[in-house]
XYZ file of C-alpha atoms in Angstrom:
306
model
C -97.383 -136.089 24.136
C -96.380 -139.403 22.557
C -97.544 -141.559 19.658
C -98.483 -144.189 22.221
C -100.870 -141.775 23.909
C -102.428 -140.958 20.540
C -102.972 -144.662 19.888
C -104.599 -144.987 23.307
C -106.989 -142.102 22.648
C -107.967 -143.433 19.215
C -108.673 -146.910 20.590
C -110.784 -145.560 23.482
C -112.794 -143.486 20.991
C -113.304 -146.566 18.828
C -114.261 -148.849 21.722
C -116.279 -146.214 23.625
C -114.995 -147.960 26.763
C -111.813 -147.717 28.836
C -111.985 -151.379 29.849
C -112.541 -152.661 26.285
C -109.780 -150.431 24.956
C -107.394 -151.660 27.647
C -108.074 -155.252 26.584
C -107.393 -154.409 22.935
C -104.188 -152.563 23.850
C -103.025 -155.289 26.267
C -102.494 -152.880 29.163
C -104.210 -152.448 32.512
C -107.239 -150.208 32.797
C -105.604 -147.905 35.427
C -102.528 -147.467 33.207
C -104.712 -146.486 30.259
C -106.786 -144.070 32.338
C -103.651 -142.451 33.736
C -102.059 -142.064 30.298
C -105.146 -140.317 28.927
C -105.469 -138.136 32.018
C -101.830 -137.076 31.695
C -102.420 -136.158 28.049
C -105.525 -134.144 28.906
C -103.642 -132.297 31.645
C -100.733 -131.567 29.319
C -103.009 -130.164 26.595
C -105.442 -128.454 28.943
C -108.491 -130.068 27.351
C -111.002 -132.792 28.180
C -111.021 -135.439 25.450
C -113.486 -137.829 27.061
C -116.349 -137.190 29.425
C -116.854 -140.071 31.844
C -120.511 -140.902 32.561
C -122.425 -143.783 34.121
C -123.202 -144.986 30.603
C -119.588 -144.972 29.493
C -117.270 -142.720 27.536
C -118.512 -139.668 25.630
C -116.227 -137.725 23.273
C -116.320 -133.995 23.984
C -116.420 -131.418 21.144
C -112.768 -130.483 21.785
C -111.968 -134.189 22.009
C -113.562 -134.752 18.602
C -111.364 -132.038 17.105
C -108.268 -133.500 18.781
C -109.104 -136.983 17.450
C -109.203 -135.610 13.911
C -105.621 -134.414 14.258
C -104.524 -137.531 16.155
C -105.787 -139.791 13.368
C -103.908 -137.707 10.805
C -100.675 -138.085 12.791
C -101.109 -141.848 13.121
C -102.015 -142.249 9.441
C -98.902 -140.306 8.451
C -96.836 -142.386 10.864
C -98.135 -145.579 9.258
C -97.296 -144.174 5.816
C -93.722 -143.499 6.933
C -93.402 -147.024 8.314
C -94.789 -148.553 5.130
C -92.465 -146.448 3.019
C -89.215 -147.010 4.863
C -89.518 -150.291 6.777
C -88.822 -152.165 3.574
C -87.433 -149.778 0.986
C -87.216 -152.477 -1.679
C -91.019 -152.687 -1.892
C -93.215 -150.078 -3.531
C -95.244 -148.281 -0.832
C -98.996 -148.731 -0.770
C -100.585 -145.572 -2.154
C -103.336 -143.724 -0.280
C -105.858 -141.330 -1.766
C -109.170 -140.035 -0.447
C -112.024 -137.943 -1.857
C -115.087 -136.591 -0.038
C -118.015 -135.504 -2.190
C -121.640 -134.615 -2.342
C -123.694 -137.277 -4.087
C -122.549 -136.720 -7.677
C -122.348 -139.588 -10.144
C -119.562 -137.858 -12.075
C -117.367 -137.985 -8.927
C -117.842 -141.760 -8.815
C -117.261 -142.150 -12.551
C -113.966 -140.219 -12.329
C -112.949 -142.354 -9.335
C -113.565 -145.525 -11.354
C -111.434 -144.176 -14.226
C -108.636 -143.309 -11.804
C -108.564 -146.817 -10.368
C -108.618 -148.423 -13.811
C -105.709 -146.259 -14.894
C -103.754 -146.707 -11.660
C -103.847 -150.521 -11.918
C -101.413 -151.426 -9.113
C -101.246 -154.505 -6.913
C -101.639 -152.484 -3.705
C -103.482 -149.295 -2.856
C -105.901 -147.850 -0.329
C -108.356 -145.402 -1.878
C -111.420 -143.883 -0.212
C -114.464 -142.233 -1.774
C -116.839 -140.747 0.800
C -120.219 -139.577 -0.437
C -121.137 -137.544 2.603
C -122.667 -134.395 4.076
C -121.601 -130.898 3.099
C -120.074 -129.927 6.445
C -118.169 -133.214 6.642
C -116.678 -132.653 3.182
C -115.273 -129.333 4.358
C -114.074 -130.878 7.632
C -112.446 -133.845 5.866
C -110.315 -131.616 3.636
C -109.587 -129.176 6.464
C -108.293 -132.013 8.667
C -106.550 -133.763 5.743
C -108.700 -136.882 5.886
C -109.397 -136.227 2.200
C -107.230 -134.497 -0.369
C -110.157 -133.424 -2.542
C -113.703 -132.346 -1.640
C -116.505 -131.843 -4.165
C -119.480 -129.546 -3.543
C -121.455 -126.690 -5.081
C -121.938 -122.977 -4.498
C -124.795 -120.719 -5.521
C -126.016 -117.246 -4.652
C -127.851 -118.553 -1.588
C -125.111 -120.569 0.156
C -121.948 -118.921 -1.198
C -121.338 -116.470 1.648
C -121.757 -119.067 4.409
C -119.827 -121.884 2.698
C -116.980 -119.571 1.683
C -116.682 -118.397 5.300
C -116.113 -122.000 6.396
C -113.626 -122.497 3.565
C -111.619 -119.425 4.557
C -111.549 -120.471 8.203
C -110.272 -123.911 7.189
C -107.593 -122.570 4.799
C -109.421 -124.181 1.902
C -109.660 -123.095 -1.739
C -112.647 -123.619 -4.058
C -111.802 -124.451 -7.688
C -114.556 -124.184 -10.314
C -115.368 -127.260 -12.401
C -118.538 -126.217 -14.226
C -121.683 -124.148 -13.927
C -125.049 -125.804 -14.478
C -128.671 -124.849 -14.802
C -130.816 -126.686 -12.239
C -132.431 -129.924 -13.343
C -134.737 -132.407 -11.661
C -134.044 -136.127 -11.599
C -137.191 -138.203 -12.001
C -138.104 -141.726 -13.063
C -138.532 -142.324 -16.779
C -142.058 -143.571 -15.928
C -143.026 -140.382 -14.091
C -145.877 -138.579 -15.926
C -143.662 -135.484 -16.119
C -140.976 -137.358 -18.067
C -142.643 -136.530 -21.398
C -142.189 -132.790 -20.823
C -139.214 -130.812 -22.076
C -138.931 -128.948 -18.757
C -140.815 -128.622 -15.470
C -141.796 -125.895 -13.014
C -142.018 -126.024 -9.226
C -145.812 -126.064 -9.559
C -145.580 -129.143 -11.820
C -143.594 -130.912 -9.103
C -145.891 -130.033 -6.210
C -147.927 -133.309 -6.231
C -144.795 -135.485 -6.077
C -142.551 -136.421 -3.109
C -139.411 -134.283 -2.823
C -136.247 -136.244 -2.005
C -133.182 -134.662 -0.421
C -130.021 -135.743 1.382
C -130.096 -135.301 5.152
C -127.280 -133.235 6.653
C -127.159 -134.495 10.241
C -126.208 -132.004 12.944
C -125.575 -129.341 10.293
C -129.039 -129.540 8.747
C -129.028 -125.842 7.833
C -130.522 -124.596 4.575
C -127.045 -123.345 3.682
C -125.579 -126.859 3.866
C -128.348 -128.450 1.811
C -127.131 -130.485 -1.138
C -130.088 -129.250 -3.183
C -130.787 -125.662 -4.197
C -134.117 -124.020 -3.303
C -133.967 -125.709 0.102
C -136.132 -122.991 1.674
C -139.093 -123.702 -0.626
C -142.003 -125.268 1.239
C -143.168 -128.619 -0.133
C -146.084 -130.807 1.002
C -144.249 -134.140 0.671
C -140.631 -134.464 1.881
C -138.346 -137.480 2.220
C -134.739 -137.290 3.447
C -132.230 -140.026 2.644
C -128.540 -140.628 3.297
C -127.351 -142.386 0.141
C -127.743 -142.063 -3.617
C -128.915 -145.645 -4.258
C -131.864 -145.205 -1.872
C -132.718 -141.854 -3.422
C -132.780 -143.333 -6.935
C -134.897 -146.281 -5.771
C -137.417 -143.883 -4.234
C -137.444 -141.748 -7.373
C -138.536 -144.842 -9.275
C -140.752 -146.440 -6.627
C -142.642 -143.321 -5.520
C -142.400 -141.075 -8.589
C -140.399 -138.680 -6.466
C -137.950 -136.022 -7.605
C -134.781 -134.288 -6.532
C -132.944 -131.204 -7.756
C -129.381 -131.394 -9.059
C -127.070 -130.440 -11.910
C -128.538 -132.724 -14.564
C -125.311 -134.740 -14.902
C -126.355 -138.384 -14.490
C -123.435 -140.465 -15.925
C -125.170 -143.351 -17.607
C -121.959 -145.392 -17.586
C -122.607 -146.120 -13.880
C -126.392 -145.477 -13.712
C -129.203 -147.082 -15.668
C -131.522 -145.174 -18.001
C -134.497 -145.411 -15.616
C -133.630 -141.904 -14.367
C -134.008 -138.828 -16.574
C -132.983 -135.211 -16.071
C -135.325 -132.357 -17.003
C -134.493 -128.626 -16.867
C -136.167 -126.803 -13.982
C -137.770 -123.470 -14.798
C -136.041 -121.279 -12.215
C -133.626 -118.376 -12.461
C -130.763 -120.091 -10.643
C -127.252 -121.342 -11.413
C -125.167 -124.031 -9.692
C -121.374 -123.671 -9.548
C -119.852 -127.101 -8.928
C -116.209 -127.355 -7.943
C -113.626 -129.059 -5.798
C -111.873 -127.840 -2.669
C -108.268 -128.365 -1.626
C -106.200 -127.325 1.358
C -104.279 -124.112 0.848
C -101.114 -125.469 2.464
C -101.034 -128.837 0.687
C -99.683 -129.466 -2.828
C -101.795 -131.825 -4.915
C -100.404 -135.352 -5.041
C -99.988 -137.023 -8.461
C -103.112 -139.086 -7.713
C -105.102 -135.947 -6.882
C -103.982 -134.346 -10.140
C -104.997 -137.455 -12.076
C -108.389 -137.513 -10.361
C -109.045 -133.841 -11.108
C -108.240 -134.445 -14.775
C -110.673 -137.366 -14.855
C -113.303 -135.185 -13.194
C -112.943 -132.586 -15.931
C -112.983 -135.251 -18.639
C -116.089 -136.953 -17.244
C -117.958 -133.671 -16.830
C -117.063 -132.538 -20.359
C -118.398 -135.806 -21.775
C -121.634 -135.579 -19.789
C -122.293 -131.899 -20.501
C -122.242 -132.576 -24.233
C -125.245 -134.880 -23.658
C -127.325 -132.233 -21.826
């Protein structure tokens, strides 16, 4: 197995076509096909399934690509670091998180403090399973998610299998986010019955749309009006436009969000343990340590408001 073969596989996956990938790589299509076939034979797996409609990545191919991308990213880091030793290397840092404003706020503080001419940072607000997978496959150094009595056993099983560790950040009582113009906004707290007439907004989880991977607690409760979204901006717009609601920790971070959204305690006997995950076999980088400190600082500031 060679780095060249890894580059070939990554480009075919990106192009979804042998012929297009061959053009991008400036090699002949038969040479590319043979190189990938040799790699598949060597590893004993099928990376791509060839169909009349083109290339399809197999499940084992998807897993292999995760590792291949890591190898190529590390190779690029080595080149950047040592090709010209007189220049400071471009720093890389990546975080994957559920849709928490405090994760964004801490990320902003990190970048302001870092203040370098060159860097490549990534913040992925994404699905629960993908957060776990990102940290497991080293695409992200930090992952942010929650545990509660309902999902703890299942999520912790995935963490153990991925050699991941969960670190507590804070424990919160459930709150609902609603528009400041929602009729319920004048109340000190709300019940599930109070919320029944309003649309319930939640983040969709893709292929892993299990109750255990839900970003919101009480995911098994039946509701008459349900809307699933994929990003926080859309969710907040629908909260305001449709008088909808969602369930979260109550930490809003008004430094990056406007005051059109309010958090009200939800009358349920539940607790949410929010934390970050890291890989067991990887030591935190200085940037990861800085980010974790900013997370704790941001959360402490916001919890004093609740």
